[in-house]
PDB file of C-alpha atoms in Angstrom:
ATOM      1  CA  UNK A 207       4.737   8.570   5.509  1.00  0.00           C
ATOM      2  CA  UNK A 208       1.150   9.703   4.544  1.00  0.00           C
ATOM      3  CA  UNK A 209      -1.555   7.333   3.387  1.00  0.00           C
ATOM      4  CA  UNK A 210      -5.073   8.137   3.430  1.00  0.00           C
ATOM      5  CA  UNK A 211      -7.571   6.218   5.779  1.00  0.00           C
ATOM      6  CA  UNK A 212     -11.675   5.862   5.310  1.00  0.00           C
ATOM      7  CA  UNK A 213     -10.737   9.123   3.849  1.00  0.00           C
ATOM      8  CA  UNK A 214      -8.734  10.801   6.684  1.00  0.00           C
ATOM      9  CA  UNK A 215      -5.098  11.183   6.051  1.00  0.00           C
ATOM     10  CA  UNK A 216      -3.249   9.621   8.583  1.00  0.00           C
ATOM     11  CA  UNK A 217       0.892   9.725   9.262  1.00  0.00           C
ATOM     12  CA  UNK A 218       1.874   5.784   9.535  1.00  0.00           C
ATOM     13  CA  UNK A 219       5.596   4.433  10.248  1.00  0.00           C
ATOM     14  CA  UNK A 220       7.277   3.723   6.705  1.00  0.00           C
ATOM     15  CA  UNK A 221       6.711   0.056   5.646  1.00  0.00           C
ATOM     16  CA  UNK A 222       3.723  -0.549   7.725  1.00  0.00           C
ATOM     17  CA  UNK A 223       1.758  -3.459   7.334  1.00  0.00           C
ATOM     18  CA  UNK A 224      -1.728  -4.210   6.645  1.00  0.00           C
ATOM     19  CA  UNK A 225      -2.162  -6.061   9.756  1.00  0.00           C
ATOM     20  CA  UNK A 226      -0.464  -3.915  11.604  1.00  0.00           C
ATOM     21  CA  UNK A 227      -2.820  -0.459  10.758  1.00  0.00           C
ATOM     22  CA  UNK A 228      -5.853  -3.140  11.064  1.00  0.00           C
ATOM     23  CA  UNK A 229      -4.611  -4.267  14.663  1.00  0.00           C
ATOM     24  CA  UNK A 230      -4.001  -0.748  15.502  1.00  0.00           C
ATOM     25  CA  UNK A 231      -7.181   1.046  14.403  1.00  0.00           C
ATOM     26  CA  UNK A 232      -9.665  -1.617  14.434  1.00  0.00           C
ATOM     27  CA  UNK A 233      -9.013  -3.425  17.515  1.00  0.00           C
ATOM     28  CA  UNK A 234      -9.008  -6.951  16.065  1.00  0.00           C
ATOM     29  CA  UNK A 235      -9.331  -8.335  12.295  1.00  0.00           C
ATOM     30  CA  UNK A 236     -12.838 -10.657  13.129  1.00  0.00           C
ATOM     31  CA  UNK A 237     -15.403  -9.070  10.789  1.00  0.00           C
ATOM     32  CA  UNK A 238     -12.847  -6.970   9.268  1.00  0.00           C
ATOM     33  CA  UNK A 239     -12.377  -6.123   5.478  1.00  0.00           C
ATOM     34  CA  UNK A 240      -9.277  -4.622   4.090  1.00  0.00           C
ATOM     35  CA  UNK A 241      -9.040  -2.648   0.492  1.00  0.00           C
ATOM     36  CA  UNK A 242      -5.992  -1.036  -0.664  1.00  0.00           C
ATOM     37  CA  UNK A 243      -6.254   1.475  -3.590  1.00  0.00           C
ATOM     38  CA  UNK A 244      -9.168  -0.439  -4.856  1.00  0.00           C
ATOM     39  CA  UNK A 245      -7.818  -3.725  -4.315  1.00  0.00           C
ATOM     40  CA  UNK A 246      -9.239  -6.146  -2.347  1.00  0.00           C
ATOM     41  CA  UNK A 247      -6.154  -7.671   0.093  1.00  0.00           C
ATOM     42  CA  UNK A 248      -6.892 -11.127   1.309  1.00  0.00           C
ATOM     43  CA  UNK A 249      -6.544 -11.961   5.228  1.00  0.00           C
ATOM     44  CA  UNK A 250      -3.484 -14.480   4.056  1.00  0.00           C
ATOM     45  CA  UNK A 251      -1.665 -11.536   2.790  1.00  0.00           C
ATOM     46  CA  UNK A 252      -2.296  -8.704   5.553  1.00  0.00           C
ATOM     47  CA  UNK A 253       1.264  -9.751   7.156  1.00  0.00           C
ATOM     48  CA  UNK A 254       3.320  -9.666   3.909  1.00  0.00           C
ATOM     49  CA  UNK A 255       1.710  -6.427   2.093  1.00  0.00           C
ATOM     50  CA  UNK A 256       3.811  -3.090   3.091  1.00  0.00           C
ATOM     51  CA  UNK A 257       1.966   0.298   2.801  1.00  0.00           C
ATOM     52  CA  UNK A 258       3.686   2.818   0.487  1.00  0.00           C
ATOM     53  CA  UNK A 259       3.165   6.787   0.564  1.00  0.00           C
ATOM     54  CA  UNK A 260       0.000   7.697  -1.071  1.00  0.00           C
ATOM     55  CA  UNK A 261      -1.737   4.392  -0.854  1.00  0.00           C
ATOM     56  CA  UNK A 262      -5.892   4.905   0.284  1.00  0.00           C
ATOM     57  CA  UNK A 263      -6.918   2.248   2.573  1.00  0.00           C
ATOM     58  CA  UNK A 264     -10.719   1.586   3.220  1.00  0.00           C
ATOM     59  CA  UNK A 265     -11.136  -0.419   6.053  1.00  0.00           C
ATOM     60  CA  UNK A 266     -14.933  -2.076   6.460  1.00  0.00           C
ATOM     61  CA  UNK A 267     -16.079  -3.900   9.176  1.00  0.00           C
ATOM     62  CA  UNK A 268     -18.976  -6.113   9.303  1.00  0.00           C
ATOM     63  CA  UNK A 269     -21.559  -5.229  12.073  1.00  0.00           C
ATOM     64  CA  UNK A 270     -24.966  -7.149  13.211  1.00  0.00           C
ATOM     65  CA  UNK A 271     -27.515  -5.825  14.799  1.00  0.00           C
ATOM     66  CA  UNK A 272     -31.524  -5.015  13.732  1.00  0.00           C
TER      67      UNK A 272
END
């Protein structure tokens, strides 16, 4: 299925979870920020929320630095 990504469309596995497209393109969920179609998911519900076609995922990740 197709679901757009910071904007890139990306082809994902049908019923993917949040945490799984966070573990696979972000390399670990510390600092990480997760919004699906506008909506905020929280960490506690990465595991349980499926993707469906069409959805637009922003993923944000804090950095540090000066």
């Amino acid at each position: 299925m197709i679901v757009t990504v910071n904007g890139v469309r990306r082809e994902v596995e049908e019923g993917l979870s949040v945490a799984a497209l966070v573990d696979d393109l972000a390399g670990g969920t510390r600092g990480t920020a997760v919004a699906v179609n506008q909506e905020v998911v929280p960490r506690s519900t990465w595991a349980s929320t499926r993707l469906q076609p069409g959805d637009a995922v922003e993923l944000l990740r804090a950095a540090q630095g000066g």
